[in-house]
Coordinates of N, CA and C in Angstrom, one line a residue:
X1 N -14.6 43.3 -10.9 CA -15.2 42.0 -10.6 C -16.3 42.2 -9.6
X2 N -17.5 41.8 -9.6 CA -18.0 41.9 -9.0 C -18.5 41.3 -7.6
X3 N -18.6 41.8 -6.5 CA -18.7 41.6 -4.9 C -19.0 39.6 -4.9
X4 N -18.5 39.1 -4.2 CA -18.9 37.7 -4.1 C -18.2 36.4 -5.0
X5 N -17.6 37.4 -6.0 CA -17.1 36.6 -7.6 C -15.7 36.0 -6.6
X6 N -15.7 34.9 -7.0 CA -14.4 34.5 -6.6 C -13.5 34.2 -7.9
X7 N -12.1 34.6 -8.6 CA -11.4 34.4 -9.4 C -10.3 33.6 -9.1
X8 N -10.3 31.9 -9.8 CA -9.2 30.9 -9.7 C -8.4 31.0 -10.7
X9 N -7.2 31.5 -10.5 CA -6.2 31.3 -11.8 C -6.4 29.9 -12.2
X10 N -6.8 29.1 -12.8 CA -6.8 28.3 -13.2 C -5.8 27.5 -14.3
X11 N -4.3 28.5 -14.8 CA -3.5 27.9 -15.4 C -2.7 27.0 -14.8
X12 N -2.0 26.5 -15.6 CA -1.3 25.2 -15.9 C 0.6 26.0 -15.4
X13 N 0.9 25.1 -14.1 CA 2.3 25.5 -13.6 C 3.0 25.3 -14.7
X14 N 4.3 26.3 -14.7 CA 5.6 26.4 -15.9 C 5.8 24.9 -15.3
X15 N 6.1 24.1 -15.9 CA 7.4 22.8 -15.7 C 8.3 23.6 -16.5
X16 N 9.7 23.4 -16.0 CA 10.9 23.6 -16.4 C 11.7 22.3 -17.1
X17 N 11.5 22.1 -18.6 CA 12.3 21.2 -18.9 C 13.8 20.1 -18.4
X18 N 14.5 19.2 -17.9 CA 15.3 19.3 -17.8 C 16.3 18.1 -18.5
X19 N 15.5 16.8 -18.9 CA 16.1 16.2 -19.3 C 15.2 15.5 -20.7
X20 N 15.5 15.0 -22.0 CA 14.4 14.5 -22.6 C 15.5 13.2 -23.5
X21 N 15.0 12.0 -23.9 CA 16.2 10.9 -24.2 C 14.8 10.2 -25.1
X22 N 14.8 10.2 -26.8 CA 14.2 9.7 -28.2 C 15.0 8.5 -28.1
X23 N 14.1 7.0 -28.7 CA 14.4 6.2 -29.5 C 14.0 5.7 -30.1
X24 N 14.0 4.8 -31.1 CA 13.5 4.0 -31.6 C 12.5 3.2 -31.1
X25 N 11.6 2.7 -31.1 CA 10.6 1.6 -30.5 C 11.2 0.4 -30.7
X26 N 11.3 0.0 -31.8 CA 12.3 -1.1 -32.1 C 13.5 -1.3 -31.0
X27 N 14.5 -0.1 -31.0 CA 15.7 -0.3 -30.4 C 15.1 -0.6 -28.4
X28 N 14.2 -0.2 -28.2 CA 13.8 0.2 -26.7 C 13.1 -1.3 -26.7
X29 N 12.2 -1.9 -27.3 CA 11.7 -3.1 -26.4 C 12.3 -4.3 -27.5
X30 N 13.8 -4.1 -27.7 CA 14.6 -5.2 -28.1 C 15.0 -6.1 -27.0
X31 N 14.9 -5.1 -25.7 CA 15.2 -5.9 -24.8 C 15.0 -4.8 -23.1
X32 N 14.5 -6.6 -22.1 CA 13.9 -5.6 -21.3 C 14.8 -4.8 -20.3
X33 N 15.3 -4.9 -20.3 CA 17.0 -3.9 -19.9 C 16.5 -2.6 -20.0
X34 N 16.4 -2.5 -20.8 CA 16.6 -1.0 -21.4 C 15.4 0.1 -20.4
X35 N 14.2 -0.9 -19.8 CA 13.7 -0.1 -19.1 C 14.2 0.2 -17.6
X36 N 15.3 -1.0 -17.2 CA 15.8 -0.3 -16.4 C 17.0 0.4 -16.4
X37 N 17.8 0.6 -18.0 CA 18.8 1.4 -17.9 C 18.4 2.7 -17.6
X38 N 17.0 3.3 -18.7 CA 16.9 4.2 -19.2 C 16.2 4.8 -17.9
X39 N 15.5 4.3 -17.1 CA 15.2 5.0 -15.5 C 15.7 5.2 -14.8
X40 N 16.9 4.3 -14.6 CA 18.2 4.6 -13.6 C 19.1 5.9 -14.2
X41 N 18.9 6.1 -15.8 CA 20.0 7.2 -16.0 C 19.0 8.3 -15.8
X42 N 17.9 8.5 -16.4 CA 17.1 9.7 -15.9 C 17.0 10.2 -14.4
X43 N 16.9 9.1 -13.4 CA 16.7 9.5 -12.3 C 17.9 9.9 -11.6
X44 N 19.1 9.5 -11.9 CA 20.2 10.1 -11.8 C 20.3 11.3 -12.2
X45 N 20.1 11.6 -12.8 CA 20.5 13.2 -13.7 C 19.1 13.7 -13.2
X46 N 18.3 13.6 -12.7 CA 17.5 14.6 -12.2 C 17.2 14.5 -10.7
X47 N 17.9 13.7 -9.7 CA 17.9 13.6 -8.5 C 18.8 14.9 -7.7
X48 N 19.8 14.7 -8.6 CA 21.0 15.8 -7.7 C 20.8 16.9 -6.8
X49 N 20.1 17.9 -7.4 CA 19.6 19.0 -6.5 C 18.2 18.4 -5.2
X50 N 18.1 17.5 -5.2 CA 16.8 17.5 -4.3 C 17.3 17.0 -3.1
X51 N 16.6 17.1 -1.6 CA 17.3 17.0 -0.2 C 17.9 16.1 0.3
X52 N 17.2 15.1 -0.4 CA 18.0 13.4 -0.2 C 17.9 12.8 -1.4
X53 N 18.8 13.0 -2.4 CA 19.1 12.9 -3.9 C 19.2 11.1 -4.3
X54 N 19.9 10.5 -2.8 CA 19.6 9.4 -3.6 C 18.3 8.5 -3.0
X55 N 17.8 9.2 -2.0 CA 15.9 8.8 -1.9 C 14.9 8.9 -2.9
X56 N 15.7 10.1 -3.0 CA 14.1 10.7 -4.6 C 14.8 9.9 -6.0
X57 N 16.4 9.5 -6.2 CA 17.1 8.8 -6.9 C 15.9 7.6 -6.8
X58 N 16.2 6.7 -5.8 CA 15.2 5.3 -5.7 C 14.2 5.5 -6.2
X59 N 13.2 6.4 -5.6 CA 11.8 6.7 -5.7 C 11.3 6.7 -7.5
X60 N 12.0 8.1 -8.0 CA 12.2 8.3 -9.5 C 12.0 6.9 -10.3
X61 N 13.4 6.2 -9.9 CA 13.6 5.4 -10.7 C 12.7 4.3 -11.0
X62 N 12.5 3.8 -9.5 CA 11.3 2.8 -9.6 C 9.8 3.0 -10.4
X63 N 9.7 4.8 -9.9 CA 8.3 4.4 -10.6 C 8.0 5.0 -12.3
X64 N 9.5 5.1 -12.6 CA 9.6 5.3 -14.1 C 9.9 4.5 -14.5
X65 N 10.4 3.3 -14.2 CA 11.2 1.9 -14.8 C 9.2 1.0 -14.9
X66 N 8.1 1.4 -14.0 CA 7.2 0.6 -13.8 C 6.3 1.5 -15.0
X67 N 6.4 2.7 -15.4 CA 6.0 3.5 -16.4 C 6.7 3.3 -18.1
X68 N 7.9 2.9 -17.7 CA 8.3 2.3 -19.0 C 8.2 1.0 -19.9
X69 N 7.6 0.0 -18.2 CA 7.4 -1.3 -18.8 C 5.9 -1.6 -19.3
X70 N 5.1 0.1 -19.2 CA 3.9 -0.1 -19.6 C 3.9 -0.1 -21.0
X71 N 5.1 1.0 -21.5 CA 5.4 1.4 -22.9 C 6.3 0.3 -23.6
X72 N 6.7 -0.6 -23.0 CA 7.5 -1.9 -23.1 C 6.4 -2.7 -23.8
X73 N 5.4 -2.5 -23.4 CA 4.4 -3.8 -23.9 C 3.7 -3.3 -25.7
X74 N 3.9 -2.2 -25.7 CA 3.3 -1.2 -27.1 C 3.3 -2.9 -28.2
X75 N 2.5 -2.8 -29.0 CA 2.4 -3.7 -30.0 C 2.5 -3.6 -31.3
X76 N 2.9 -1.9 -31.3 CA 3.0 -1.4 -32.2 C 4.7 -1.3 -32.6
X77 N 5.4 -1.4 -33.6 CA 6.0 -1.9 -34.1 C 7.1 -0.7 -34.7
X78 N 6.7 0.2 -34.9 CA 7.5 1.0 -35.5 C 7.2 2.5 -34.9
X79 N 8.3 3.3 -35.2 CA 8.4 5.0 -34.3 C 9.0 4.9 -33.3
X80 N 8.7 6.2 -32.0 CA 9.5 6.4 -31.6 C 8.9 6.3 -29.9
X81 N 9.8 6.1 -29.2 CA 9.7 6.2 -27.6 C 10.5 8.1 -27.5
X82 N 9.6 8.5 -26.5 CA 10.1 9.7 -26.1 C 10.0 10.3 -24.7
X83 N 10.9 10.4 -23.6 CA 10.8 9.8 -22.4 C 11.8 11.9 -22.0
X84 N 10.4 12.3 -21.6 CA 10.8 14.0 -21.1 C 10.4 14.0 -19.6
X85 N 11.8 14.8 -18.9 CA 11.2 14.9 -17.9 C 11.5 16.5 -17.6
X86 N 10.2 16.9 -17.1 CA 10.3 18.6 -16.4 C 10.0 18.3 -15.0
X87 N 10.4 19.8 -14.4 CA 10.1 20.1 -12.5 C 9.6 21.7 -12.5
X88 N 8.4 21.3 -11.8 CA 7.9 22.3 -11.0 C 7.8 22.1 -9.4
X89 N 8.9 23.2 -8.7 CA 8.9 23.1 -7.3 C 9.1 21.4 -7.3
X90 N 8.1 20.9 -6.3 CA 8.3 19.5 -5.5 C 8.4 17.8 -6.9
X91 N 7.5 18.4 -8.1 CA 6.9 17.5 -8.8 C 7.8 17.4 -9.9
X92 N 8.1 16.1 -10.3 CA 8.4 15.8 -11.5 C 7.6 15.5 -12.4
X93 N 7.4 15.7 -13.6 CA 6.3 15.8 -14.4 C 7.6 14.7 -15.4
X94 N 6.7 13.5 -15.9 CA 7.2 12.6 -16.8 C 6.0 12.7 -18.2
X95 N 7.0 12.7 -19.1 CA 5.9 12.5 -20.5 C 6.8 11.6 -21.8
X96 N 5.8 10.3 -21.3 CA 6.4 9.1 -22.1 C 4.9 8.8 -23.6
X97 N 5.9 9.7 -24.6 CA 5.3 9.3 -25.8 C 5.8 8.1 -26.6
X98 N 4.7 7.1 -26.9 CA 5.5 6.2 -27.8 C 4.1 5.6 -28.4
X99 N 4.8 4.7 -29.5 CA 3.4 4.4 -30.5 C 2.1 3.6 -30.1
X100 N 1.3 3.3 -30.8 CA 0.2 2.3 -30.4 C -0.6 2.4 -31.1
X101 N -1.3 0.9 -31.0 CA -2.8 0.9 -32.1 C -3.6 1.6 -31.3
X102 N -4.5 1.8 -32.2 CA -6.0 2.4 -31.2 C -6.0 1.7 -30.7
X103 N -6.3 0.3 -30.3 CA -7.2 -0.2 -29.2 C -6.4 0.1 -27.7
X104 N -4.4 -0.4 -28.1 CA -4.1 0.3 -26.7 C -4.3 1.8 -26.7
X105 N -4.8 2.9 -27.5 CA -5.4 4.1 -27.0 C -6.1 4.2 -26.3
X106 N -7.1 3.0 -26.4 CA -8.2 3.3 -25.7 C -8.5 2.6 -24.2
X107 N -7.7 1.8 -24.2 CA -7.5 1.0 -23.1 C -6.8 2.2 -22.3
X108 N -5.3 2.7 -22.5 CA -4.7 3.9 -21.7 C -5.9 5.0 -21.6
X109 N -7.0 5.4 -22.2 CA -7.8 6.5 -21.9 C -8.6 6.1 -20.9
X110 N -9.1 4.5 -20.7 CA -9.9 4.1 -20.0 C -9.4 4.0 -18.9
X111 N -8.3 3.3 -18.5 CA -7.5 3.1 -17.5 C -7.1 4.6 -17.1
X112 N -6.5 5.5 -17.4 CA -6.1 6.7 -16.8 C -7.5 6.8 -16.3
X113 N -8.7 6.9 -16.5 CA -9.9 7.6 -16.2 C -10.3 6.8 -15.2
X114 N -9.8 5.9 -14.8 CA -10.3 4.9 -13.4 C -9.4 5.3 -12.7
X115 N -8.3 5.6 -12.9 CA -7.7 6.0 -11.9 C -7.5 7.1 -11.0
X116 N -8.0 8.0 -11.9 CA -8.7 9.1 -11.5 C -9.9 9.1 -10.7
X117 N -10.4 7.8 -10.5 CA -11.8 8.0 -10.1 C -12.3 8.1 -8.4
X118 N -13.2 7.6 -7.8 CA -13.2 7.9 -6.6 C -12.6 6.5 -6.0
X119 N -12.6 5.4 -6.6 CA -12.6 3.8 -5.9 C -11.3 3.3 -6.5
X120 N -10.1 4.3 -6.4 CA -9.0 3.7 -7.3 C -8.0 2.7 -5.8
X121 N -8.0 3.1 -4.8 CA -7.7 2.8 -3.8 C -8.2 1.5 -3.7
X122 N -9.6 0.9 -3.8 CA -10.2 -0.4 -3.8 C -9.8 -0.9 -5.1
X123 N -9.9 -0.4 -6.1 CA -9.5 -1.4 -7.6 C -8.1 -1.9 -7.5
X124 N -7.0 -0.7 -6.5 CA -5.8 -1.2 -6.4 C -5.5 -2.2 -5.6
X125 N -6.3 -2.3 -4.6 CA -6.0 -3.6 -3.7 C -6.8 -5.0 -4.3
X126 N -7.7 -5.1 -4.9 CA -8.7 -5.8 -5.1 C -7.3 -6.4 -6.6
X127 N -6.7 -6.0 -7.3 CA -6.1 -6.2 -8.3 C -4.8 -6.6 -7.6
X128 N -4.2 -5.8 -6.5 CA -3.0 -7.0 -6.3 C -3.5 -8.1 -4.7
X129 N -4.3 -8.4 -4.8 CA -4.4 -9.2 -4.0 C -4.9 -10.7 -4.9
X130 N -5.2 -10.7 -6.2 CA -5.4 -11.4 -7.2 C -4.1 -12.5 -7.4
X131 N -4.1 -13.5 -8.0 CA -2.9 -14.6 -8.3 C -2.7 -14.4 -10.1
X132 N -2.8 -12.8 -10.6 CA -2.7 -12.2 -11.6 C -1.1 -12.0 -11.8
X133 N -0.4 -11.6 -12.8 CA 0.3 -11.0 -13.2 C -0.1 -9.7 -13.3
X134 N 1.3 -8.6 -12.4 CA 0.9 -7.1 -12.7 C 0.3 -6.9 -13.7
X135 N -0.4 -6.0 -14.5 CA -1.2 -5.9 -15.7 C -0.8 -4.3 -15.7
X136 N -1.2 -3.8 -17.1 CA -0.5 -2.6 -17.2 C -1.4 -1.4 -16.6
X137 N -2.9 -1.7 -16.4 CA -4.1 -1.1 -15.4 C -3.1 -1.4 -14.2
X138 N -3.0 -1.9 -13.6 CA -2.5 -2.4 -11.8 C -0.9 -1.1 -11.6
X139 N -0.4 -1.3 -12.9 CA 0.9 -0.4 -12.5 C 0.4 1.1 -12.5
X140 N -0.5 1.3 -13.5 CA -1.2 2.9 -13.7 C -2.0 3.1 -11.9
X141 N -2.8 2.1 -11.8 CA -3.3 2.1 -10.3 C -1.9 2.4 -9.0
X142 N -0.6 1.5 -9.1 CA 0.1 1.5 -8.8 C 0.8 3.2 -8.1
X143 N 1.1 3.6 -9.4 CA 1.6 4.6 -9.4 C 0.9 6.0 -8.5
X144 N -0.4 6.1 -9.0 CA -1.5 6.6 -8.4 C -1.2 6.8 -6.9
X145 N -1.5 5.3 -5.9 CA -1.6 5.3 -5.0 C -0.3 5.5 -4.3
X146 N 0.6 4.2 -4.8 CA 2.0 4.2 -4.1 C 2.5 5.3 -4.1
X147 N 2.6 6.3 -4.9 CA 3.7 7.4 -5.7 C 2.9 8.7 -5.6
X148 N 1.2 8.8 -5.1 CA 0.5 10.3 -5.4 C 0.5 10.9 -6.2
X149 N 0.8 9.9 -7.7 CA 0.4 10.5 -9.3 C -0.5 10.7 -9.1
X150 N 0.0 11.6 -10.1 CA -1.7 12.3 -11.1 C -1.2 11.9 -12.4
X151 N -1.7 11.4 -13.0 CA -2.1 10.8 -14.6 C -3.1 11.6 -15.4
X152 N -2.4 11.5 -17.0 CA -3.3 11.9 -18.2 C -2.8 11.4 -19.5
X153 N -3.8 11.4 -20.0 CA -3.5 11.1 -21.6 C -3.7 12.1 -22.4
X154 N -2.8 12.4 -23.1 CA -2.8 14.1 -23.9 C -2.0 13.4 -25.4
X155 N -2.9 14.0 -26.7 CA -2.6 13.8 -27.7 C -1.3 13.8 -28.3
X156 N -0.9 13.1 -29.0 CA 0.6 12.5 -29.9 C 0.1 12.4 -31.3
X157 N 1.4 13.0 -32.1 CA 1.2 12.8 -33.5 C 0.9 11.3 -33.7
X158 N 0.3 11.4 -35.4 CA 0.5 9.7 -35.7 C -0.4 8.8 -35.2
X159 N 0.5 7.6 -35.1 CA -0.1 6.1 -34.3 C 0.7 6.5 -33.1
X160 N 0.6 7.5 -32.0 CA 1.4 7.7 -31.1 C 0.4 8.2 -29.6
X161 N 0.7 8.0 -28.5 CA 0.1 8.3 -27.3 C 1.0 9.0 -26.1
X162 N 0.7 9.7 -25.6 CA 1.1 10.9 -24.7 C 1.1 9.9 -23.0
X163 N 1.6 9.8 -22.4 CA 1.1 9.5 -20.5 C 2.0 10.6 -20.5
X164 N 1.0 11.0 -19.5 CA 2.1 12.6 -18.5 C 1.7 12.2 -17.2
X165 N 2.4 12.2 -16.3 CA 2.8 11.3 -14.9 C 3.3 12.6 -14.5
X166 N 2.3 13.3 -13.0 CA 3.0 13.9 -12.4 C 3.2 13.2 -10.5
X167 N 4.8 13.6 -10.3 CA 4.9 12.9 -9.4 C 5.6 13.7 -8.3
X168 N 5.0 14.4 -7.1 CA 5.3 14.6 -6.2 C 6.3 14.1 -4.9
X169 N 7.6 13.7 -5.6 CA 8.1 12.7 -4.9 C 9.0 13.5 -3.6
X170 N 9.4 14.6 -4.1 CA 9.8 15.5 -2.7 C 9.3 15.2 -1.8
X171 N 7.9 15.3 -2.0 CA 6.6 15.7 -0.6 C 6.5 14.3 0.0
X172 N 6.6 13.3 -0.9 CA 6.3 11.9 -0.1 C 6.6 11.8 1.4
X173 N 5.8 10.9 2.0 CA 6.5 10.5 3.3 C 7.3 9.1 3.2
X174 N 7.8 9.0 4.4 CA 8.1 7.4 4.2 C 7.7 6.4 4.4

């Protein structure tokens, strides 16, 4: 290499699989329960090993129950919900695939990419300081700020869409 070259590993950390729970779409937004059964059992079964198991238990659950009710609103009708969670070191990495028309594709590509942006901190306040109803942009903002996600949208078979939610909840402070 030559004198001055700086070299960034630039790959992508192993996540370690640890838990993954398929359903129906049908059976999942038959009722809104289900997004908070199905966060509270995930977050259970992946809290255990961490320093204050039922802190990062809370944390988890909350901000995958507000990640599920984004997938809660899908308008799409048939397939499947698929709710994986892996860890690398401090981060839980969530990947909630479930169906959708294009248009909510393109609304989640839009929205992840604001969130990303430089003024996500102002959109987030400017949005709950409103006499709105949370909106499914406000929770993706939400999560960002509250929680120090990082958000993406990564391709799914089908009429299907990818969110991958990584979430540093170890590191959080209080």
């Amino acid at each position: 290499m030559p004198m001055g070259t700086v070299h960034h590993d630039l790959a992508e950390p192993t996540f370690e699989p640890m838990i993954q729970i398929d359903m129906e779409i049908k059976a999942f937004v038959s009722a809104w329960k289900h997004c908070d059964y199905v966060s509270t059992y995930m977050a259970r079964m992946i809290s255990q090993n961490r320093s204050d198991s039922v802190r990062h238990s809370n944390l988890f659950s909350s901000a995958f129950n507000e990640l599920l009710e984004v997938a809660f609103r899908t308008r799409h009708a048939d397939g499947e919900l698929a709710c994986r969670v892996s860890r690398h070191g401090a981060t839980d990495r969530i990947e909630l695939t479930f169906p959708c028309v294009p248009e909510e594709r393109q609304f989640y590509e839009q929205a992840v990419s604001l969130v990303a942006g430089s003024e996500v901190r102002e959109r987030y306040l400017n949005s709950v300081s409103g006499d709105l109803a949370p909106s499914r942009e406000v929770v993706l903002l939400e999560l960002a700020i509250d929680y120090n996600a990082t958000l993406r949208v990564e391709e799914a078979d089908g009429d299907a869409i990818k969110l991958v939610v990584d979430l540093p909840l170890e590191g959080l402070q209080n």
